[in-house]
Amino acid sequence: MFLRSVNLWNLAFYVFMVFLATLGVWDVFFGFEENKCSMSYMFEYPEYQKIELPKKLAKHYPAYELYLYGEGSYAEEHKILPLTGIPVLFLPGNAGSYKQVRSIGSIALRKAEDIDFKYHFDFFSVNFNEELVALYGGSLQKQTKFVHECIKTILKLYKGQEFAPKSVAIIGHSMGGLVARALLTLKNFKQELINLLITQATPHVAPVMPLDRFITDFYMTVNNYWILNAQHINFTTLSVAGGFRDYQVRSGLTFLPKLSHHTSALSVVSSAVPKTWVSTDHLSIVWCKQLQLTTIRAFFDLIDADTKQITQNRKKKLSVLNHHFIRHPAKHFEENPAIISDLTGTSMWVPVKVSRWTYVAYNESDKIYFTFPLANHRKIYTHAYCQSTMLDTNSWIFGCINSTSMCQQGVDLSWKVELLPTIKSLTLRLQDYPSLSHLVVYVPSVHGSKFVVDCEFFKKETRSIQLPVTHLFSFGLSSRKVLLNTSGLYYTLELLNFGQIYQAFKLNVVSKCSGTKEEITSIYKLHIPWSYEDSLTIAQVPSSTEISLKLHIAQPENDSHVALLKMYTSSDCQYEVTVKTSFSQILGQVVRFHGGALPAYVMSSVLLAHGGQLYSLFSAGYCLEYAAILDKEAKPYKVDPFVIMIKFLLGCKWFKELWDLLLLPELDAIVLTSQSMCFPLVSLILFLFGTCIAYWSGLLSCASVRLLSSLWLSLKRPSELPKDVRILSPDLPFLTVALLVISWATCGALAILLSYLCYLYKIVHLQASLINFKSSQSVNTKHSRRSEKKSNHYKDSAVHPLRVSAADAEDSLRMHSVLLNLLAWVVLLSMPSLAYWLKNLRYYFKLNPDPCKPLAFILIPTMAVLGNTYTVSIKSSKLLKTASQVALPLAVGVTAFGSAHLYRVLGFAFVPLLLHALCNLM
């Protein structure tokens, strides 16, 4: 039914498409750094104390629970309520466990022990029964309302205490962060109940897979509220993304919508977080020790000493989060840091007049101030750069104002320092500090520890080098190279023309060193100025280091900044930097940003094949093999030009007004453009990938039918071909009604699956009957298969118009091969709600709301009729031509409106199925 029609050229093409798709998928799932997160461990056995909820609340939400985390003596003490700490509520995400709170809860407990419980946090966690809310959005509103009740219950636990909290901090993982943001949309919710929101790997912009309208409606409600009320949201929000290791939620989705970027919202990728500097996957972001330590340090710095709760000062909260998550100066946080510091004491003052200076400190008994007069350096150089390998939190670099050789007070420049994994560094543009006469570097007395301090003065022109990236379509065959042949400590490479998400490059840094035997470390930092998604690479030189260059967020149109590669180098080494396009990583970006739209393009190809099959039956009187009709009909030029033309016309005012008058939804291509997600030729690539998937899924379904039919013949008596065509068999009404009842009483997706299995059973039965018939007949091999088919077909049709001949059965199987694949994708796209229903079956027998119920009431009788449909019964139908012609507009509609709203695909798919079934009656 399928293998006989395989064309070798087509097969080679589809194998090549599989190869390209595999390159992209491999880059998404494996093309990233190894997991560098340290595991966080509990020092004592974790305990989860269930908080008793009001009976009415527990009855209304039987699947949900609230827990208090504790360990050891802390857990024993807090079994007796009320509580005395600072409440933090953890919200798990899709299929997440309430026990995921243990990592951050344990670290917070250890930190409280270190300060003798002067302050401590009480970590609560909600049990959402590990619901699959990323697959089914019908329970998101219910979760939101339950969290509201939990917050009120938590605050009651502190009633009567001296420093009773009036609000809680929330940490939301994945969809839990979205639920936290949705609290503001509740009518009776008071913003004052939340003082801080930290989300981890939460897709704020849009759902990863918009599988039902409940998810997209929920997102629209939340994001519209936050955009329209951005200036009135009082609490501070921090969104942390996992980076490229998180292939479940790409980091671009975690950045809060642009219009809500008011003064109390920050978005950052974990690879850019100081003292973390690692990418995390979707699960490790909740237990990554580096990130959780950073989070807990921020929590303790947010405490107000007067109220012993998290501060209500928005400015302080934002300062703390910037300090710990954006730029760390290698100093402890101070709300009002002293700008002027005293430089008095018995320290030595040593003047330094050279432009490049290195000092190795080891067992120093005296404190030393090294002074760099700036007057002469200003005439020659534009910048000063200093770095130290001593990563303590003390001030170490100052500026003297109008002094000759030493000063009693200096401007503390340590707050301008940037902390890096192996050094802390400071770069000063001299013209920004015209009042400074000297730069002062402080070296404390040390015993037993060795560190190195380096300083240099340089001209920006000699250290800032432009490196244009290679063209997108160079496919890695060409490269561009720069050589850093001057001995400096710091360079910046401006990566020109690098600002789109579809760009991806391999950057190779080769270092060659001379005159040193010690291990030298260089740091290469990719700095993206329009979003906090920096990444660091540490290299032991001499070496050859490969760095991937690709983006989570595209450069905004009105942004003129340039992406930079900051190189913290060794003066004993020379560096050669080469950049070239990475074709595999470009494919990875296509899969990463648009992989979720592939089912829409698969369905578009199958719809075109289905329409072509019906037209072949109408015009020629027979059906083609699945591979042949797919190759003939599934062409991108049939779909893409219409989508492009509609997008262009929507730019015209009159067409947009007409579009809105007809109440048509927004074009998905425009939605993607607003998110800077449109690639050159991306629609063509996705269509080819979709056609490739349709091809191989068709091969799989046809092979499965043949395998099942063979199994049928080996287990049961040989079947016979049906003697006549009966659209309504005796058992059909009963079976249809039973499935409709199942759909109404339980889950629509379950009824759709059962209907599909019944349909598959009939196709397997027909295939087995045909195989049995052929094996029992002597076939004349002198004539060609096509002529034999036609002669038999016309003879049978003339003598027995309602009987099914072997030719009719074979022709019908070719027709059903397309239907089988089309229905398989319909069933596949309806399965998420079934998975959710099965997981929650012990709590709810009926899925409510059910996204598939309306579709089920149409598809169940449709599939019942299609199971008894033969080509001989529909080829003379007056509706056949219309059914074949409707496929093209539906295929266009699927790609135009279903690529960013997958649930709409089912709405387009049932139309040709219904028309096909009606061909039996008209």
JSON list of N, CA and C in Angstrom, two decimals, residues 9 13-14 45 73 132 162 219 235 278 341 395 412 459 529 562 578 600 711 725 795 807 810 851 879-880 891 903:
[
{"chain": "A", "resi": 9, "resn": "TRP", "atom": "N", "xyz": [14.30, 8.87, -5.54]},
{"chain": "A", "resi": 9, "resn": "TRP", "atom": "CA", "xyz": [14.71, 10.28, -5.41]},
{"chain": "A", "resi": 9, "resn": "TRP", "atom": "C", "xyz": [13.98, 10.94, -4.26]},
{"chain": "A", "resi": 13, "resn": "PHE", "atom": "N", "xyz": [15.51, 12.44, -0.77]},
{"chain": "A", "resi": 13, "resn": "PHE", "atom": "CA", "xyz": [15.21, 13.79, -0.28]},
{"chain": "A", "resi": 13, "resn": "PHE", "atom": "C", "xyz": [14.73, 13.76, 1.16]},
{"chain": "A", "resi": 14, "resn": "TYR", "atom": "N", "xyz": [13.81, 12.84, 1.47]},
{"chain": "A", "resi": 14, "resn": "TYR", "atom": "CA", "xyz": [13.27, 12.78, 2.82]},
{"chain": "A", "resi": 14, "resn": "TYR", "atom": "C", "xyz": [14.31, 12.29, 3.83]},
{"chain": "A", "resi": 45, "resn": "TYR", "atom": "N", "xyz": [17.33, 15.14, 57.86]},
{"chain": "A", "resi": 45, "resn": "TYR", "atom": "CA", "xyz": [16.25, 14.53, 57.09]},
{"chain": "A", "resi": 45, "resn": "TYR", "atom": "C", "xyz": [15.14, 15.55, 56.85]},
{"chain": "A", "resi": 73, "resn": "SER", "atom": "N", "xyz": [15.71, 19.77, 64.31]},
{"chain": "A", "resi": 73, "resn": "SER", "atom": "CA", "xyz": [15.11, 20.46, 65.45]},
{"chain": "A", "resi": 73, "resn": "SER", "atom": "C", "xyz": [14.16, 21.57, 64.99]},
{"chain": "A", "resi": 132, "resn": "LEU", "atom": "N", "xyz": [-0.46, 18.35, 35.02]},
{"chain": "A", "resi": 132, "resn": "LEU", "atom": "CA", "xyz": [0.21, 18.65, 33.75]},
{"chain": "A", "resi": 132, "resn": "LEU", "atom": "C", "xyz": [-0.37, 19.93, 33.15]},
{"chain": "A", "resi": 162, "resn": "GLU", "atom": "N", "xyz": [4.90, 39.39, 67.43]},
{"chain": "A", "resi": 162, "resn": "GLU", "atom": "CA", "xyz": [5.37, 40.78, 67.52]},
{"chain": "A", "resi": 162, "resn": "GLU", "atom": "C", "xyz": [5.71, 41.33, 66.14]},
{"chain": "A", "resi": 219, "resn": "TYR", "atom": "N", "xyz": [-2.96, 33.06, 29.42]},
{"chain": "A", "resi": 219, "resn": "TYR", "atom": "CA", "xyz": [-1.80, 33.91, 29.14]},
{"chain": "A", "resi": 219, "resn": "TYR", "atom": "C", "xyz": [-2.22, 35.31, 28.74]},
{"chain": "A", "resi": 235, "resn": "PHE", "atom": "N", "xyz": [4.86, 45.19, 43.90]},
{"chain": "A", "resi": 235, "resn": "PHE", "atom": "CA", "xyz": [5.93, 44.29, 44.34]},
{"chain": "A", "resi": 235, "resn": "PHE", "atom": "C", "xyz": [6.97, 44.08, 43.24]},
{"chain": "A", "resi": 278, "resn": "VAL", "atom": "N", "xyz": [26.37, 29.52, 35.39]},
{"chain": "A", "resi": 278, "resn": "VAL", "atom": "CA", "xyz": [26.14, 28.24, 34.74]},
{"chain": "A", "resi": 278, "resn": "VAL", "atom": "C", "xyz": [24.75, 28.24, 34.12]},
{"chain": "A", "resi": 341, "resn": "SER", "atom": "N", "xyz": [36.19, 56.91, 51.56]},
{"chain": "A", "resi": 341, "resn": "SER", "atom": "CA", "xyz": [36.79, 56.01, 52.55]},
{"chain": "A", "resi": 341, "resn": "SER", "atom": "C", "xyz": [38.07, 56.64, 53.10]},
{"chain": "A", "resi": 395, "resn": "SER", "atom": "N", "xyz": [37.24, 46.66, 50.30]},
{"chain": "A", "resi": 395, "resn": "SER", "atom": "CA", "xyz": [37.56, 47.67, 49.30]},
{"chain": "A", "resi": 395, "resn": "SER", "atom": "C", "xyz": [39.05, 47.62, 48.98]},
{"chain": "A", "resi": 412, "resn": "ASP", "atom": "N", "xyz": [35.86, 55.52, 46.97]},
{"chain": "A", "resi": 412, "resn": "ASP", "atom": "CA", "xyz": [35.88, 54.06, 46.91]},
{"chain": "A", "resi": 412, "resn": "ASP", "atom": "C", "xyz": [35.35, 53.60, 45.56]},
{"chain": "A", "resi": 459, "resn": "LYS", "atom": "N", "xyz": [44.87, 52.81, 25.33]},
{"chain": "A", "resi": 459, "resn": "LYS", "atom": "CA", "xyz": [43.97, 53.54, 24.44]},
{"chain": "A", "resi": 459, "resn": "LYS", "atom": "C", "xyz": [42.87, 52.60, 23.98]},
{"chain": "A", "resi": 529, "resn": "PRO", "atom": "N", "xyz": [24.25, 43.48, 25.28]},
{"chain": "A", "resi": 529, "resn": "PRO", "atom": "CA", "xyz": [23.83, 44.70, 25.99]},
{"chain": "A", "resi": 529, "resn": "PRO", "atom": "C", "xyz": [22.33, 44.93, 26.06]},
{"chain": "A", "resi": 562, "resn": "VAL", "atom": "N", "xyz": [26.11, 47.03, 20.34]},
{"chain": "A", "resi": 562, "resn": "VAL", "atom": "CA", "xyz": [26.78, 45.94, 19.64]},
{"chain": "A", "resi": 562, "resn": "VAL", "atom": "C", "xyz": [27.14, 44.85, 20.64]},
{"chain": "A", "resi": 578, "resn": "THR", "atom": "N", "xyz": [38.77, 33.45, 15.65]},
{"chain": "A", "resi": 578, "resn": "THR", "atom": "CA", "xyz": [38.16, 33.12, 14.36]},
{"chain": "A", "resi": 578, "resn": "THR", "atom": "C", "xyz": [36.67, 32.88, 14.55]},
{"chain": "A", "resi": 600, "resn": "ALA", "atom": "N", "xyz": [1.51, 21.91, 12.98]},
{"chain": "A", "resi": 600, "resn": "ALA", "atom": "CA", "xyz": [0.67, 22.67, 12.06]},
{"chain": "A", "resi": 600, "resn": "ALA", "atom": "C", "xyz": [1.12, 22.45, 10.62]},
{"chain": "A", "resi": 711, "resn": "LEU", "atom": "N", "xyz": [-0.92, -10.07, 11.56]},
{"chain": "A", "resi": 711, "resn": "LEU", "atom": "CA", "xyz": [-1.15, -10.65, 12.89]},
{"chain": "A", "resi": 711, "resn": "LEU", "atom": "C", "xyz": [-2.59, -11.13, 13.00]},
{"chain": "A", "resi": 725, "resn": "VAL", "atom": "N", "xyz": [-21.67, -2.60, 0.08]},
{"chain": "A", "resi": 725, "resn": "VAL", "atom": "CA", "xyz": [-21.32, -1.39, 0.80]},
{"chain": "A", "resi": 725, "resn": "VAL", "atom": "C", "xyz": [-22.46, -1.01, 1.74]},
{"chain": "A", "resi": 795, "resn": "LYS", "atom": "N", "xyz": [-15.70, -3.58, -14.74]},
{"chain": "A", "resi": 795, "resn": "LYS", "atom": "CA", "xyz": [-16.56, -4.76, -14.87]},
{"chain": "A", "resi": 795, "resn": "LYS", "atom": "C", "xyz": [-17.40, -4.95, -13.61]},
{"chain": "A", "resi": 807, "resn": "ALA", "atom": "N", "xyz": [-10.21, -4.74, -6.51]},
{"chain": "A", "resi": 807, "resn": "ALA", "atom": "CA", "xyz": [-9.68, -3.45, -6.96]},
{"chain": "A", "resi": 807, "resn": "ALA", "atom": "C", "xyz": [-10.25, -2.32, -6.13]},
{"chain": "A", "resi": 810, "resn": "GLU", "atom": "N", "xyz": [-8.56, -2.35, -2.73]},
{"chain": "A", "resi": 810, "resn": "GLU", "atom": "CA", "xyz": [-7.20, -1.82, -2.79]},
{"chain": "A", "resi": 810, "resn": "GLU", "atom": "C", "xyz": [-7.22, -0.31, -2.96]},
{"chain": "A", "resi": 851, "resn": "PRO", "atom": "N", "xyz": [-11.45, 20.66, 26.55]},
{"chain": "A", "resi": 851, "resn": "PRO", "atom": "CA", "xyz": [-11.21, 21.33, 25.26]},
{"chain": "A", "resi": 851, "resn": "PRO", "atom": "C", "xyz": [-11.60, 20.48, 24.05]},
{"chain": "A", "resi": 879, "resn": "LEU", "atom": "N", "xyz": [-20.64, 15.99, -3.82]},
{"chain": "A", "resi": 879, "resn": "LEU", "atom": "CA", "xyz": [-19.86, 16.79, -2.86]},
{"chain": "A", "resi": 879, "resn": "LEU", "atom": "C", "xyz": [-18.36, 16.52, -2.98]},
{"chain": "A", "resi": 880, "resn": "LEU", "atom": "N", "xyz": [-18.00, 15.50, -3.79]},
{"chain": "A", "resi": 880, "resn": "LEU", "atom": "CA", "xyz": [-16.61, 15.07, -3.84]},
{"chain": "A", "resi": 880, "resn": "LEU", "atom": "C", "xyz": [-15.68, 16.17, -4.34]},
{"chain": "A", "resi": 891, "resn": "ALA", "atom": "N", "xyz": [-5.40, 24.21, 4.34]},
{"chain": "A", "resi": 891, "resn": "ALA", "atom": "CA", "xyz": [-3.95, 24.09, 4.55]},
{"chain": "A", "resi": 891, "resn": "ALA", "atom": "C", "xyz": [-3.32, 25.46, 4.79]},
{"chain": "A", "resi": 903, "resn": "TYR", "atom": "N", "xyz": [-4.03, 24.45, 19.07]},
{"chain": "A", "resi": 903, "resn": "TYR", "atom": "CA", "xyz": [-5.38, 23.91, 19.27]},
{"chain": "A", "resi": 903, "resn": "TYR", "atom": "C", "xyz": [-6.29, 24.25, 18.10]}
]
